[in-house]
Every structure is written in structure tokens, then in C-alpha cells.
Amino acid sequence: MKKSIIIKNILVFAVLLLTACDSFLEEEPRGLLTTGNFYNNDSEAILASNGLYRILHRGNLYRTRGLDDYLVSGTDVVGPSRNVNANIHNYLINEGVSDGNGVWGSLYELIRNACDIIDRVDNNESLTEDIREQVMGEALFMRALAYYHLTNLWGDVPYFRELLPLSELAVLERVAKETIRTDIKVDLEEAYNLLPSTYSDDELGRATKWAAKALQAKLYLFDEEWQPALDACNEIINYSPHTLLDNFADVFDQTDITNQYNAEHIFVVDFTTDPVIGDLDTNRTDDYNPRLRDEPADRNSVPTTNNPDGLANWELLFNALGEIDQDMTGYGWAIPLPEIADQANWDPDDLRYDATIVTEYLGFQLSFPYYRKNWNLNNTSPRENHSENYIVFRLADIYLMAAEAENELNGPNGAYAYVNKVRERAFEPNKPWSGLSQQEFREAMYDERKFELAAEGHRKMDLIRWGILLDVVRTVEHRAWNNPGANIQEKHVLLPIPQQELLLNPNLLNTDPTNNGYR
């Protein structure tokens, strides 16, 4: 059931502007409070925790292209349908040019607020034990999630675990990624022990212990700590309430706004159609929704059969959409690259293709292919005001991670069970893997994760950790208006520390004057 767990405003250093939220559209202002007289009861602690979820709704994170710019663009799965977003997709990034400054700022805001909550809630006798543990666990998870993204995108970054005075924050140097990740893996184990396994329907969307374990598994996998990664994945597979859905397409079905969660989702960012505030919703969907001005192919042609009113193809498509209460009102610029859009590059029995890619709709050939799994044409999901949840972690990813870790530890024999569990629903007839060498299994996983998780925010980090990003970008087919293969360099596996941050704090260059190779 679609319910709210978020509030309108968030902690910013020592000031809180609070609103209670019983549902997405019901808010009651509580006035201006300082942290000194806050956290006096369970309700106030929950409100503070809700503020952390609110930050995830920022356009710089999950609401629009924010994180997607750096997790999805510039690989072999998604590209623009026209000459837009070119700096990022074409690797024309530099200090001050698409350097992720907004993402950086929002992630550190999340960290600062999580640190404040941890300090205020820990050993707070005004709170019941259950709420104290839940809020502490949520704050530990959110802080770890922020550092996970920061270290993935920038490597070594400023690191703090308590809310520092501005004077100290302003002079921090970068800390080794390995140090940060060692700490947050421990934090996530504590979060796992503190957080509940499930929530009631009106609290869906909150981080559970399984969300903490999934993030921990990701960190172990990225750091090639294979046994801890496998153990974390097995914990989720064997003991969590999460299960794989029987139908791949159902994982992404967001058409019913009252039933947008399912058993495969481990952690999502919950969005809602919002006529009041304007940022409880998401417009990421519009990147994947077509725009009618592009569609269909031969849009201005006038068919001579079954067309008594002499309408153009686009008018016929518009009418056909209207009959099922749909429209094409998106931006249509996050579309599959030609190779993944071509069904000839998929196994012919892979059922995921039709659930992932769409090239024809309602009998009309489309000008571009689109990601069916990420679009929603229903008029109940209007342009720039969508309610679709962003799926951050889901169970199929965990199975594939377990398969990868097991293969690295012991070879493929024990890894087949994990990957074949995912492939059971993907193929008709079933096509389980067998008879592969360790290296063949490793390389087969490159494509298996691409087809299972396309356009879900995993591909770029996968290619980077496998060490094949440059080779893939240089060899995959791009569209005529893009040429990232000619521009990508070794330095592009990381972003430069944002120029604005360097101007405010030159100490960020102390440990690396080259700024990740961009100087």
C-alpha cells in the first residue's frame, strides 16, 4: 500500500523545520525547533528519521537524473534520444563541468543529518527501546548509503562520523576509501541488528535489516571480499521475507499506486503524485516515457486503410492511447542503446526482452526503442508528477551477487544454483548454466547482469569494478550524435572533486593535487 514515511523539511545543522506526515498529502506544521529541545519522545525521533528519507527525494539523488547521470549514463545500456546531456554521456566532464556538485552536496547533507540523529538518539532515555533502535539503525544505514555513493563516484572523500562545527568541516582533507568502507561495513552490521525485518503497511519504504544487509553485501562485493559478500547474500536469500516474483515484468509494475511494493523489493525510494509540495513525486519516469512529438515512426503519414477521418499516424496513436487512458508526455531521452535494443543480441528465449524493451506499441512502430520497465504511460501518472518508486535493491541482484562471489571463491559448480534461480523465470524453456570454466562464468555474468538489471542504476559501477568500462564504451554502438568512446579516459572511472568544493576548501587537494587525474 502506498503510504508516506517522509516529511517536508529536514535537519540542517542545528535547526529543524518539522512537519508530521500521516500520509503523502497530509502535513501538519510543527514550528521551528532546535536540536537542543528535540528528541524528547518517540514521535520526534521518528520525525527526524523521516527527514533522512526526505533527502533521498532530492533531484540530485533519486528524484530526477541526479544519481542516474553517473550510475546509468555513459555505459552500454542507456543513451539520449537526441543531443542532450552530452557532457555526461560523452565524458566531457571536468572540474566545474558536470562534476556532480549537486550530488556531492546532497549526500553530505544526508551524512550530516544522520550524524546528528545518531548523536541525539544514542542512549536517549526519553525514547522507547524499539524506536531508539529503529531510528539509530535507519541513521546508520543512511550514512552508509551516502558514503557508498561518495566512494563509488569520487574514491577518497572527506570523512566524518559526528556533526562537526562548520570551521572543521571547511578544512577537512580526503580520507582513503578503504578506511571509510571498513567503518561503514561495521555500521551496517549494527544497523542490521537494530532494524526490524518488516514494517506495517503504513510504514513501507523504511529501511529494514535486509536493506542494511544488501548494502553491506554490495560493499563487500565491490571490494572483492568474496566470502563476506557471499555470507551477506545468503543471509538475505535464506532468512529474509523477500522472494523472487514469478513474472519478471511484475517486478516493475507501478501502474497501481496503491500496490507499488512487492516481495522482490528490498529497498526503494517511495515517491507519490503530489499536487502541493512538488517534490514528493518523481520526474525520472519522464526520461523513460516517450514524447508524442517523436512518435510513432512516420508520424505524419496518413494511412489509407481503416482511416475514414484521414488522420495522421500520430493522431491515430494519440486516440489509441486515449482509449486506454494513456498518453506519451515524457521527455523520451533515456532510451536503450542500439545493441541492447536489438533483440538479436538477446537469447531468443529470454522473456526479459519484451518486459525490458519496447519498439512497437498498440500496433504502431515506434521511432525509438524505450525501456518498458521504467515507463508508465497511465494518465494517473502525469508528466513531472509521478508516483513510481525507485528500486534501489531487489532480490534478483542479490542472487547474481551471490553467484559472482561463489564463483570467485570456489569456481562455478556452487554458483550455478544462484544464477539459475534468476534464469528460471527469464527463459521459456529454462536455460540453466552449466559446464563453464571460472573465467567463462565470470564473463557470462557481465551480460547476465546487463540483461537482468538494465537501466536500474547498477551497470556503470559493475563495469568499473570489473575493469572493463573503457573497453565497453569504446566498442558498443552509440547513436550518431554521441561519441563517448572517443573521449573516455582512465580518469573517468572517478569524478573530479567538484570545483565549488575546491574553492571553498583547498585542503581537498592535499592528498591528491591531480584531483583524480583531472589536473
Coordinates of C-alpha atoms in Angstrom, one line a residue:
M1 CA 0.0 0.0 0.0
K2 CA 1.3 3.5 -0.9
K3 CA 1.9 5.4 2.3
S4 CA 4.2 8.2 3.4
I5 CA 7.2 7.9 5.7
I6 CA 8.6 11.3 4.9
I7 CA 8.3 14.9 6.0
K8 CA 8.6 18.2 4.2
N9 CA 11.7 19.6 5.8
I10 CA 14.9 18.1 7.1
L11 CA 17.5 18.7 9.8
V12 CA 20.1 21.3 8.7
F13 CA 22.8 21.6 11.3
A14 CA 21.2 22.8 14.5
V15 CA 17.7 23.8 13.1
L16 CA 14.7 21.7 12.4
L17 CA 11.6 22.8 10.5
L18 CA 9.3 19.9 11.2
T19 CA 6.1 18.6 9.7
A20 CA 4.2 15.5 10.7
C21 CA 3.0 13.2 7.9
D22 CA 0.3 10.6 8.2
S23 CA 0.0 10.1 4.5
F24 CA 1.8 11.6 1.5
L25 CA -0.6 14.5 1.3
E26 CA -1.3 15.2 4.9
E27 CA 1.1 17.5 6.6
E28 CA 0.8 19.5 9.8
P29 CA 3.4 22.2 10.6
R30 CA 5.1 21.9 14.0
G31 CA 7.0 25.1 14.1
L32 CA 10.7 25.9 14.5
L33 CA 12.7 23.8 17.0
T34 CA 16.3 23.4 17.8
T35 CA 18.1 20.1 18.3
G36 CA 18.6 21.1 21.9
N37 CA 14.9 20.7 22.8
F38 CA 14.1 18.0 20.3
Y39 CA 14.2 14.1 20.5
N40 CA 12.1 14.2 23.7
N41 CA 9.8 11.4 22.7
D42 CA 9.3 8.7 20.1
S43 CA 7.3 10.8 17.7
E44 CA 10.0 13.5 17.5
A45 CA 12.7 10.8 16.9
I46 CA 10.6 9.3 14.0
L47 CA 10.1 12.8 12.5
A48 CA 13.8 13.3 12.5
S49 CA 14.4 10.0 10.8
N50 CA 11.7 10.8 8.3
G51 CA 13.8 13.8 7.3
L52 CA 16.6 11.5 6.1
Y53 CA 14.2 9.8 3.7
R54 CA 13.1 13.2 2.5
I55 CA 16.7 14.0 1.3
L56 CA 16.6 10.9 -0.9
H57 CA 13.8 12.7 -2.8
R58 CA 16.2 15.4 -3.9
G59 CA 16.6 16.0 -7.6
N60 CA 20.3 15.5 -7.2
L61 CA 19.7 12.0 -5.8
Y62 CA 16.8 9.7 -6.8
R63 CA 14.1 12.1 -7.9
T64 CA 15.4 13.1 -11.3
R65 CA 18.6 12.3 -13.2
G66 CA 20.8 13.1 -10.1
L67 CA 22.5 9.8 -9.4
D68 CA 21.3 8.3 -12.6
D69 CA 23.6 10.6 -14.6
Y70 CA 26.6 8.9 -13.0
L71 CA 25.2 5.3 -12.5
V72 CA 23.3 4.8 -15.8
S73 CA 24.6 7.2 -18.5
G74 CA 27.8 6.6 -20.3
T75 CA 27.8 2.8 -20.5
D76 CA 26.2 0.3 -22.9
V77 CA 22.6 0.4 -21.9
V78 CA 21.1 3.9 -21.9
G79 CA 21.7 6.9 -24.1
P80 CA 19.9 10.1 -25.1
S81 CA 17.4 10.1 -28.0
R82 CA 18.8 13.5 -29.1
N83 CA 21.8 15.7 -28.4
V84 CA 21.2 16.3 -24.7
N85 CA 23.1 15.5 -21.5
A86 CA 26.1 15.4 -23.8
N87 CA 28.8 16.3 -21.2
I88 CA 28.0 13.4 -19.0
H89 CA 27.2 10.8 -21.6
N90 CA 30.2 11.8 -23.8
Y91 CA 32.7 12.0 -20.9
L92 CA 33.3 15.7 -21.4
I93 CA 33.4 16.0 -17.6
N94 CA 35.9 18.3 -15.8
E95 CA 36.1 20.5 -12.8
G96 CA 33.1 22.7 -12.9
V97 CA 31.6 20.8 -15.8
S98 CA 29.1 18.1 -14.8
D99 CA 31.3 17.3 -11.9
G100 CA 28.5 16.1 -9.7
N101 CA 28.4 19.1 -7.3
G102 CA 24.7 18.8 -6.6
V103 CA 25.0 15.0 -5.9
W104 CA 28.0 15.7 -3.6
G105 CA 26.2 18.3 -1.6
S106 CA 23.0 16.3 -1.1
L107 CA 25.0 13.2 0.0
Y108 CA 26.9 15.2 2.6
E109 CA 23.7 16.8 3.8
L110 CA 22.4 13.2 4.3
I111 CA 25.6 12.4 6.3
R112 CA 25.4 15.5 8.5
N113 CA 21.8 14.9 9.4
A114 CA 22.4 11.2 10.1
C115 CA 25.3 12.1 12.3
D116 CA 23.2 14.5 14.3
I117 CA 20.5 11.8 14.7
I118 CA 23.0 9.2 15.9
D119 CA 24.4 11.6 18.5
R120 CA 20.9 12.6 19.8
V121 CA 19.3 9.2 19.8
D122 CA 22.2 7.1 21.2
N123 CA 21.5 6.3 24.9
N124 CA 18.5 8.7 24.8
E125 CA 16.4 7.5 27.7
S126 CA 13.4 9.6 26.6
L127 CA 12.8 7.1 23.8
T128 CA 11.4 3.6 24.0
E129 CA 13.9 0.9 23.1
D130 CA 12.2 -0.1 19.9
I131 CA 12.1 3.4 18.5
R132 CA 15.6 4.2 19.7
E133 CA 17.0 1.1 17.9
Q134 CA 14.9 1.7 14.7
V135 CA 15.9 5.3 14.4
M136 CA 19.6 4.6 15.1
G137 CA 19.6 1.8 12.6
E138 CA 18.0 4.0 9.9
A139 CA 20.6 6.7 10.5
L140 CA 23.4 4.3 10.3
F141 CA 22.0 2.9 7.1
M142 CA 21.5 6.3 5.5
R143 CA 25.0 7.5 6.4
A144 CA 26.5 4.3 5.0
L145 CA 24.4 4.7 1.8
A146 CA 25.7 8.2 1.3
Y147 CA 29.4 7.2 1.8
Y148 CA 28.8 4.2 -0.5
H149 CA 27.8 6.6 -3.3
L150 CA 30.5 9.1 -2.5
T151 CA 33.3 6.5 -2.5
N152 CA 32.0 4.9 -5.7
L153 CA 31.9 8.2 -7.5
W154 CA 34.9 10.0 -6.1
G155 CA 37.0 7.4 -4.3
D156 CA 38.7 9.1 -1.4
V157 CA 36.5 11.8 0.1
P158 CA 36.2 13.9 3.3
Y159 CA 35.0 11.6 6.2
F160 CA 33.4 12.4 9.5
R161 CA 31.2 10.4 11.9
E162 CA 29.9 13.2 14.1
L163 CA 28.4 16.5 13.3
L164 CA 31.4 18.8 13.2
P165 CA 31.4 22.6 13.5
L166 CA 31.5 24.5 10.2
S167 CA 35.0 25.6 10.9
E168 CA 36.2 22.0 11.0
L169 CA 34.1 20.8 8.1
A170 CA 35.6 23.6 6.0
V171 CA 39.1 22.3 6.2
L172 CA 38.7 18.5 6.0
E173 CA 41.1 16.6 3.8
R174 CA 40.2 13.4 1.8
V175 CA 40.3 10.1 3.6
A176 CA 41.2 6.8 1.9
K177 CA 38.1 5.0 0.6
E178 CA 39.3 1.8 2.2
T179 CA 39.2 3.4 5.7
I180 CA 35.7 4.7 5.1
R181 CA 34.3 1.4 3.8
T182 CA 35.8 -0.6 6.7
D183 CA 33.9 1.6 9.1
I184 CA 30.6 1.6 7.3
K185 CA 30.6 -2.1 6.9
V186 CA 30.7 -2.4 10.7
D187 CA 28.0 0.3 10.9
L188 CA 25.8 -1.7 8.6
E189 CA 26.2 -4.8 10.8
E190 CA 25.0 -2.7 13.7
A191 CA 22.1 -1.4 11.6
Y192 CA 21.2 -5.0 10.6
N193 CA 21.0 -5.9 14.3
L194 CA 18.9 -2.8 15.2
L195 CA 16.4 -2.6 12.4
P196 CA 13.2 -4.6 12.1
S197 CA 12.8 -7.3 9.5
T198 CA 9.5 -5.8 8.2
Y199 CA 7.1 -2.9 8.7
S200 CA 3.4 -2.4 8.7
D201 CA 1.7 -1.3 5.5
D202 CA 1.7 2.4 6.6
E203 CA 5.5 2.3 7.1
L204 CA 6.5 0.6 3.8
G205 CA 9.6 2.2 2.3
R206 CA 11.6 2.4 5.5
A207 CA 15.0 0.7 5.6
T208 CA 14.8 -2.8 7.1
K209 CA 17.6 -5.0 8.3
W210 CA 17.6 -6.6 4.9
A211 CA 18.3 -3.2 3.2
A212 CA 21.3 -2.8 5.5
K213 CA 22.5 -6.3 4.7
A214 CA 22.0 -5.7 0.9
L215 CA 24.1 -2.5 1.1
Q216 CA 26.7 -4.4 3.2
A217 CA 26.8 -7.1 0.5
K218 CA 27.4 -4.5 -2.2
L219 CA 30.3 -3.1 -0.4
Y220 CA 31.9 -6.5 0.2
L221 CA 31.4 -7.4 -3.4
F222 CA 32.8 -4.1 -4.8
D223 CA 35.9 -4.6 -2.5
E224 CA 36.3 -8.2 -3.7
E225 CA 35.8 -9.6 -0.2
W226 CA 34.1 -12.6 -1.6
Q227 CA 33.3 -14.7 1.5
P228 CA 31.7 -11.8 3.5
A229 CA 29.8 -10.9 0.3
L230 CA 28.5 -14.4 -0.1
D231 CA 27.6 -14.7 3.6
A232 CA 25.6 -11.4 3.4
C233 CA 23.8 -12.5 0.3
N234 CA 23.0 -15.9 1.8
E235 CA 21.6 -14.2 4.9
I236 CA 19.1 -12.3 2.7
I237 CA 18.3 -15.3 0.5
N238 CA 17.8 -17.8 3.3
Y239 CA 16.2 -15.7 6.1
S240 CA 14.6 -12.6 4.7
P241 CA 10.9 -12.4 3.7
H242 CA 11.9 -11.4 0.2
T243 CA 11.2 -13.7 -2.7
L244 CA 11.6 -13.6 -6.5
L245 CA 8.4 -12.9 -8.3
D246 CA 7.2 -15.5 -10.9
N247 CA 6.9 -12.9 -13.6
F248 CA 9.8 -10.5 -14.4
A249 CA 7.5 -7.7 -15.6
D250 CA 5.6 -7.7 -12.4
V251 CA 8.8 -6.5 -10.5
F252 CA 8.4 -3.1 -12.2
D253 CA 4.7 -2.8 -12.4
Q254 CA 3.9 0.7 -10.9
T255 CA 0.6 1.2 -12.6
D256 CA -1.5 0.7 -9.4
I257 CA -0.4 3.4 -7.0
T258 CA -1.9 1.6 -4.0
N259 CA 0.2 -1.6 -4.7
Q260 CA 3.6 -0.5 -5.7
Y261 CA 5.6 -2.7 -3.3
N262 CA 6.3 -6.3 -3.9
A263 CA 8.2 -9.2 -2.3
E264 CA 11.3 -8.7 -4.5
H265 CA 11.9 -5.1 -3.5
I266 CA 14.4 -4.9 -0.6
F267 CA 14.8 -1.1 -0.6
V268 CA 13.0 1.6 -2.7
V269 CA 12.7 5.3 -2.6
D270 CA 9.0 6.0 -2.3
F271 CA 7.5 8.7 -4.5
T272 CA 3.9 9.9 -4.8
T273 CA 1.9 12.2 -7.1
D274 CA 2.0 15.4 -5.2
P275 CA -0.1 18.5 -6.2
V276 CA 1.0 20.6 -3.2
I277 CA 4.7 20.5 -2.4
G278 CA 6.1 19.4 -5.7
D279 CA 9.0 17.1 -4.8
L280 CA 7.4 14.2 -3.1
D281 CA 6.9 13.0 -6.7
T282 CA 9.4 11.9 -9.3
N283 CA 10.0 13.0 -12.8
R284 CA 12.7 10.4 -13.5
T285 CA 9.9 8.5 -15.3
D286 CA 9.6 11.2 -17.9
D287 CA 13.1 10.5 -19.1
Y288 CA 11.9 7.0 -20.0
N289 CA 8.4 7.9 -21.2
P290 CA 8.2 8.8 -24.9
R291 CA 7.1 12.2 -26.1
L292 CA 4.3 12.2 -28.7
R293 CA 6.2 14.7 -30.9
D294 CA 8.7 11.9 -31.6
E295 CA 6.2 9.0 -32.1
P296 CA 5.3 6.9 -33.9
A297 CA 7.6 6.2 -36.9
D298 CA 6.2 8.0 -40.0
R299 CA 4.2 10.1 -37.6
N300 CA 2.9 12.5 -40.2
S301 CA 1.9 9.9 -42.8
V302 CA -1.8 9.4 -43.4
P303 CA -2.8 5.7 -43.7
T304 CA -5.3 5.0 -46.5
T305 CA -6.9 1.9 -44.9
N306 CA -9.1 1.9 -41.8
N307 CA -8.8 5.6 -41.5
P308 CA -12.1 7.3 -42.6
D309 CA -11.2 10.6 -41.0
G310 CA -7.9 10.9 -42.7
L311 CA -5.8 11.2 -39.5
A312 CA -2.0 11.2 -39.4
N313 CA -0.3 8.3 -37.6
W314 CA 0.4 10.4 -34.6
E315 CA -3.2 11.3 -34.3
L316 CA -4.2 7.7 -34.5
L317 CA -1.7 6.8 -31.8
F318 CA -2.9 9.6 -29.6
N319 CA -6.5 8.3 -30.0
A320 CA -5.5 4.7 -29.3
L321 CA -3.7 5.8 -26.1
G322 CA -6.7 7.8 -25.0
E323 CA -8.9 4.8 -25.3
I324 CA -6.9 3.1 -22.5
D325 CA -6.3 6.3 -20.5
Q326 CA -2.7 6.7 -21.5
D327 CA -0.6 9.4 -23.1
M328 CA 3.0 9.9 -24.2
T329 CA 4.0 13.1 -22.4
G330 CA 7.6 12.3 -21.3
Y331 CA 10.9 13.7 -22.4
G332 CA 11.9 10.4 -24.1
W333 CA 15.6 10.9 -23.9
A334 CA 16.7 7.9 -21.8
I335 CA 16.4 5.2 -24.3
P336 CA 18.2 1.8 -24.9
L337 CA 21.4 2.0 -27.0
P338 CA 21.1 0.2 -30.3
E339 CA 22.8 -3.0 -29.3
I340 CA 20.7 -3.8 -26.2
A341 CA 17.6 -2.7 -28.1
D342 CA 18.2 -5.2 -30.8
Q343 CA 16.5 -8.5 -29.8
A344 CA 19.1 -10.4 -32.0
N345 CA 21.6 -9.6 -29.2
W346 CA 19.5 -11.4 -26.6
D347 CA 18.9 -15.1 -26.3
P348 CA 15.7 -15.7 -28.4
D349 CA 14.1 -17.4 -25.5
D350 CA 14.8 -14.6 -23.0
L351 CA 11.4 -13.4 -21.7
R352 CA 13.1 -10.4 -20.2
Y353 CA 13.4 -8.7 -23.6
D354 CA 9.7 -7.9 -24.1
A355 CA 9.4 -6.8 -20.4
T356 CA 12.5 -4.5 -20.8
I357 CA 12.5 -3.2 -24.3
V358 CA 9.6 -1.9 -26.4
T359 CA 9.9 -1.0 -30.1
E360 CA 6.2 -1.3 -31.1
Y361 CA 3.1 -0.2 -29.2
L362 CA -0.6 -0.6 -29.8
G363 CA 0.2 -1.7 -33.4
F364 CA 2.4 1.3 -34.1
Q365 CA 6.1 1.0 -34.9
L366 CA 8.0 3.5 -32.7
S367 CA 10.7 5.9 -33.8
F368 CA 12.9 4.9 -30.9
P369 CA 13.1 1.9 -28.6
Y370 CA 12.2 2.5 -25.0
Y371 CA 12.7 0.9 -21.6
R372 CA 9.3 -0.6 -20.9
K373 CA 10.4 -1.5 -17.3
N374 CA 10.9 2.2 -16.5
W375 CA 8.0 3.8 -18.3
N376 CA 4.4 4.5 -17.1
L377 CA 2.0 6.0 -19.7
N378 CA -1.0 6.0 -17.5
N379 CA -2.7 9.4 -17.1
T380 CA -2.8 8.8 -13.3
S381 CA 1.0 9.3 -13.6
P382 CA 1.2 12.8 -15.1
R383 CA 4.2 14.5 -16.5
E384 CA 6.7 15.8 -13.9
N385 CA 4.4 14.4 -11.1
H386 CA 4.9 10.7 -11.0
S387 CA 4.4 8.3 -8.1
E388 CA 6.8 5.5 -9.2
N389 CA 9.2 4.1 -6.6
Y390 CA 12.9 4.0 -7.4
I391 CA 14.1 0.4 -6.8
V392 CA 17.5 0.6 -5.1
F393 CA 18.0 -3.0 -4.1
R394 CA 16.0 -6.1 -5.2
L395 CA 16.4 -9.8 -4.6
A396 CA 17.5 -10.9 -8.1
D397 CA 20.5 -8.6 -7.8
I398 CA 21.4 -10.4 -4.5
Y399 CA 21.2 -13.8 -6.2
L400 CA 23.6 -12.7 -9.0
M401 CA 25.9 -11.2 -6.5
A402 CA 26.0 -14.5 -4.6
A403 CA 26.7 -16.3 -7.8
E404 CA 29.6 -14.0 -8.6
A405 CA 31.1 -14.3 -5.1
E406 CA 30.8 -18.1 -5.1
N407 CA 32.4 -18.3 -8.5
E408 CA 35.4 -16.2 -7.3
L409 CA 35.7 -18.3 -4.2
N410 CA 35.3 -21.8 -5.4
G411 CA 34.5 -21.8 -9.2
P412 CA 31.2 -22.2 -10.9
N413 CA 29.9 -25.5 -9.5
G414 CA 28.3 -24.0 -6.4
A415 CA 27.5 -20.7 -8.3
Y416 CA 25.1 -22.2 -10.8
A417 CA 22.3 -22.6 -8.2
Y418 CA 22.2 -18.8 -7.6
V419 CA 22.3 -17.6 -11.2
N420 CA 20.0 -20.3 -12.5
K421 CA 17.4 -19.3 -9.9
V422 CA 17.2 -15.9 -11.6
R423 CA 17.2 -17.5 -15.1
E424 CA 14.3 -19.9 -14.2
R425 CA 11.8 -17.1 -14.7
A426 CA 13.8 -15.4 -17.5
F427 CA 13.6 -18.3 -20.0
E428 CA 11.0 -20.5 -21.6
P429 CA 12.1 -23.2 -21.9
N430 CA 14.5 -22.9 -18.9
K431 CA 18.2 -22.5 -19.9
P432 CA 20.3 -23.1 -16.8
W433 CA 24.1 -22.5 -17.0
S434 CA 26.4 -25.5 -16.8
G435 CA 29.8 -26.6 -18.0
L436 CA 31.6 -23.2 -17.7
S437 CA 35.1 -22.5 -16.5
Q438 CA 35.6 -20.0 -13.8
Q439 CA 36.6 -17.4 -16.4
E440 CA 33.7 -18.2 -18.7
F441 CA 31.3 -17.9 -15.8
R442 CA 32.8 -14.5 -14.8
E443 CA 32.5 -13.2 -18.4
A444 CA 28.9 -14.6 -18.8
M445 CA 28.0 -12.7 -15.7
Y446 CA 28.8 -9.4 -17.5
D447 CA 25.9 -10.0 -19.8
E448 CA 23.6 -11.7 -17.3
R449 CA 23.6 -8.6 -15.0
K450 CA 23.2 -6.3 -18.0
F451 CA 20.0 -8.1 -19.2
E452 CA 18.5 -8.6 -15.7
L453 CA 19.3 -5.1 -14.3
A454 CA 19.4 -2.9 -17.4
A455 CA 18.7 0.8 -16.6
E456 CA 18.3 0.2 -12.8
G457 CA 21.4 2.1 -11.7
H458 CA 23.9 -0.8 -11.4
R459 CA 25.6 -1.0 -14.8
K460 CA 28.3 1.6 -14.6
M461 CA 29.6 0.6 -11.2
D462 CA 29.6 -3.0 -12.4
L463 CA 31.7 -2.1 -15.4
I464 CA 34.1 -0.1 -13.3
R465 CA 34.7 -2.8 -10.7
W466 CA 35.2 -5.4 -13.4
G467 CA 37.8 -3.1 -15.0
I468 CA 36.1 -3.1 -18.4
L469 CA 34.3 0.3 -18.6
L470 CA 36.7 1.8 -21.2
D471 CA 36.6 -1.3 -23.4
V472 CA 32.8 -1.5 -23.3
V473 CA 32.2 2.2 -24.0
R474 CA 34.8 2.2 -26.9
T475 CA 33.3 -0.8 -28.6
V476 CA 29.5 -0.5 -28.1
E477 CA 27.4 1.1 -30.8
H478 CA 26.3 4.7 -30.0
R479 CA 24.0 7.0 -31.9
A480 CA 25.3 9.4 -34.4
W481 CA 25.0 12.4 -32.1
N482 CA 27.1 10.8 -29.3
N483 CA 30.7 9.6 -29.3
P484 CA 31.8 8.8 -25.7
G485 CA 34.2 6.2 -27.0
A486 CA 36.5 8.9 -28.4
N487 CA 36.6 10.8 -25.2
I488 CA 36.6 8.3 -22.3
Q489 CA 39.9 8.0 -20.4
E490 CA 41.2 6.1 -17.4
K491 CA 40.4 9.1 -15.1
H492 CA 36.7 8.8 -15.9
V493 CA 36.2 5.9 -13.6
L494 CA 36.0 8.6 -10.9
L495 CA 34.6 12.1 -10.9
P496 CA 36.7 15.2 -10.1
I497 CA 36.1 16.7 -6.7
P498 CA 33.6 19.5 -7.6
Q499 CA 35.2 22.8 -8.4
Q500 CA 32.9 24.7 -6.0
E501 CA 34.1 22.5 -3.1
L502 CA 37.8 23.1 -4.0
L503 CA 37.2 26.8 -4.0
L504 CA 35.7 26.6 -0.5
N505 CA 38.3 24.1 0.8
P506 CA 41.7 23.9 -1.0
N507 CA 42.7 21.2 1.5
L508 CA 40.8 18.7 -0.6
L509 CA 43.8 18.7 -2.9
N510 CA 46.4 18.0 -0.2
T511 CA 46.4 14.2 -0.6
D512 CA 45.9 14.3 -4.4
P513 CA 46.9 17.5 -6.2
T514 CA 45.8 16.0 -9.5
N515 CA 42.1 15.8 -8.4
N516 CA 41.6 12.2 -9.6
G517 CA 43.6 13.0 -12.7
Y518 CA 41.6 15.9 -13.9
R519 CA 44.5 18.4 -13.4

